[in-house]
């Protein structure tokens, strides 16, 4: 079976082929525009949300969690004669399964292994080493450039 968007796309295509008046053709064009705007949001990896319904909040959570719950598509489907039985038989898109996550202790062990395997700065070539800062005061620009700054004097 198909989801609500695919079902509507098929119904609009049937209506376009049967359109015999300019008003029917304009109605099909309007339906196509609604379908183009309210489609599956491919940028949301967690849920099959509707792109046209927008988002809310700081985290930009989708207003419609599943494209089959989109109010615009449901209104359009009722105009094309959907019944409760057809709606119940439609597939509800599911998000792809999440990749398995390592347990915390394994992830921490991997991070520590990566840290231990890096080259310390003292063994790096001189061009990549940071400049020494011990014993060097902070120079003051202007008239007092020859003196070292000592905040405790």
Coordinates of C-alpha atoms in Angstrom, one line a residue:
X1 CA 0.0 0.0 0.0
X2 CA 1.0 3.6 -0.2
X3 CA 1.1 6.6 2.1
X4 CA -1.4 9.5 2.0
X5 CA 0.8 11.6 -0.3
X6 CA 1.2 8.9 -2.8
X7 CA -2.5 8.1 -2.7
X8 CA -3.3 11.7 -3.4
X9 CA -0.8 12.0 -6.2
X10 CA -2.5 9.1 -7.9
X11 CA -6.0 10.7 -7.5
X12 CA -4.8 14.0 -8.8
X13 CA -3.3 12.3 -11.8
X14 CA -6.6 10.5 -12.5
X15 CA -8.5 13.8 -12.1
X16 CA -6.0 15.5 -14.6
X17 CA -6.7 12.9 -17.2
X18 CA -10.4 13.2 -16.8
X19 CA -10.4 17.1 -16.6
X20 CA -12.6 18.4 -19.4
X21 CA -13.1 22.0 -18.3
X22 CA -10.6 24.7 -17.6
X23 CA -11.9 24.9 -14.0
X24 CA -11.1 21.3 -13.4
X25 CA -7.6 21.7 -14.8
X26 CA -7.0 24.7 -12.6
X27 CA -8.2 22.7 -9.6
X28 CA -5.7 19.9 -10.4
X29 CA -2.9 22.4 -10.8
X30 CA -3.8 23.8 -7.3
X31 CA -3.8 20.3 -5.9
X32 CA -0.4 19.6 -7.4
X33 CA 1.0 22.8 -5.8
X34 CA -0.3 21.7 -2.4
X35 CA 1.2 18.3 -2.9
X36 CA 4.6 19.9 -3.9
X37 CA 4.6 22.0 -0.8
X38 CA 3.4 19.3 1.7
X39 CA 5.8 16.4 1.0
X40 CA 8.0 14.2 3.1
X41 CA 10.8 16.1 4.9
X42 CA 13.9 14.2 3.8
X43 CA 16.1 16.4 6.1
X44 CA 14.5 15.1 9.3
X45 CA 16.2 11.7 10.1
X46 CA 14.0 11.0 13.2
X47 CA 10.4 11.0 11.9
X48 CA 8.6 11.1 8.6
X49 CA 7.3 14.7 9.0
X50 CA 5.6 17.0 6.6
X51 CA 7.9 19.7 5.1
X52 CA 5.0 22.1 4.3
X53 CA 3.6 22.2 7.8
X54 CA 6.8 23.8 9.2
X55 CA 8.5 23.6 12.6
X56 CA 8.2 25.1 16.1
X57 CA 10.5 25.9 19.0
X58 CA 14.2 26.3 19.4
X59 CA 14.8 22.7 18.3
X60 CA 12.7 23.1 15.2
X61 CA 10.5 20.2 16.0
X62 CA 8.0 19.4 13.2
X63 CA 4.4 20.6 13.6
X64 CA 3.2 17.3 12.0
X65 CA 5.1 14.2 13.1
X66 CA 3.9 11.9 10.3
X67 CA 3.0 13.0 6.8
X68 CA -0.3 11.0 7.1
X69 CA -1.4 13.4 9.8
X70 CA -0.9 16.6 7.7
X71 CA -4.1 18.6 7.9
X72 CA -3.7 20.0 4.4
X73 CA -3.3 16.6 2.9
X74 CA -6.2 15.2 4.9
X75 CA -8.5 18.0 3.7
X76 CA -7.3 17.5 0.1
X77 CA -7.9 13.7 0.5
X78 CA -11.5 14.3 1.7
X79 CA -12.0 16.5 -1.4
X80 CA -10.9 13.5 -3.5
X81 CA -13.2 11.0 -1.7
X82 CA -11.0 9.3 0.8
X83 CA -12.9 7.1 3.3
X84 CA -12.0 6.1 6.8
X85 CA -11.4 2.5 5.6
X86 CA -8.9 3.7 2.9
X87 CA -7.2 6.1 5.4
X88 CA -6.8 3.2 7.9
X89 CA -5.3 1.0 5.1
X90 CA -2.6 3.5 4.1
X91 CA 0.9 2.9 5.1
X92 CA 2.3 5.2 7.8
X93 CA 5.9 6.1 6.8
X94 CA 8.4 5.0 9.5
X95 CA 11.8 6.7 10.1
X96 CA 14.8 4.6 9.2
X97 CA 16.3 2.6 12.1
X98 CA 18.9 4.4 14.1
X99 CA 22.4 3.1 14.0
X100 CA 23.5 1.2 17.0
X101 CA 25.3 3.2 19.7
X102 CA 28.2 1.9 21.7
X103 CA 27.7 1.7 25.4
X104 CA 29.2 4.6 27.4
X105 CA 32.2 2.7 28.8
X106 CA 33.3 1.4 25.3
X107 CA 33.0 4.9 23.8
X108 CA 35.0 6.4 26.7
X109 CA 37.7 3.7 26.3
X110 CA 37.9 4.4 22.6
X111 CA 38.2 8.2 23.2
X112 CA 41.0 7.6 25.8
X113 CA 42.8 5.3 23.4
X114 CA 42.7 8.0 20.7
X115 CA 44.1 10.5 23.1
X116 CA 47.0 8.2 24.2
X117 CA 47.9 7.4 20.6
X118 CA 48.5 11.1 19.6
X119 CA 51.9 12.7 19.4
X120 CA 52.7 15.0 22.4
X121 CA 53.7 18.5 21.5
X122 CA 57.2 18.1 22.8
X123 CA 57.9 15.4 20.2
X124 CA 56.4 17.3 17.3
X125 CA 58.6 19.2 14.9
X126 CA 59.6 22.7 16.1
X127 CA 57.4 24.4 13.5
X128 CA 54.3 22.8 15.0
X129 CA 55.2 23.3 18.7
X130 CA 53.6 26.2 20.6
X131 CA 55.8 29.1 21.6
X132 CA 57.2 28.8 25.2
X133 CA 55.4 31.0 27.6
X134 CA 57.1 30.3 31.0
X135 CA 59.1 33.1 32.4
X136 CA 58.0 35.6 29.8
X137 CA 56.2 38.6 31.0
X138 CA 53.5 40.5 29.2
X139 CA 55.0 43.4 27.4
X140 CA 53.2 46.8 27.5
X141 CA 53.1 48.8 24.4
X142 CA 53.8 52.5 24.3
X143 CA 56.2 54.4 26.6
X144 CA 56.8 51.5 29.0
X145 CA 57.9 48.9 26.4
X146 CA 61.3 48.2 28.0
X147 CA 59.7 47.3 31.4
X148 CA 57.9 44.1 32.2
X149 CA 54.4 44.3 33.5
X150 CA 54.0 43.1 37.1
X151 CA 50.5 43.4 38.5
X152 CA 51.7 42.9 42.1
X153 CA 54.0 45.9 42.3

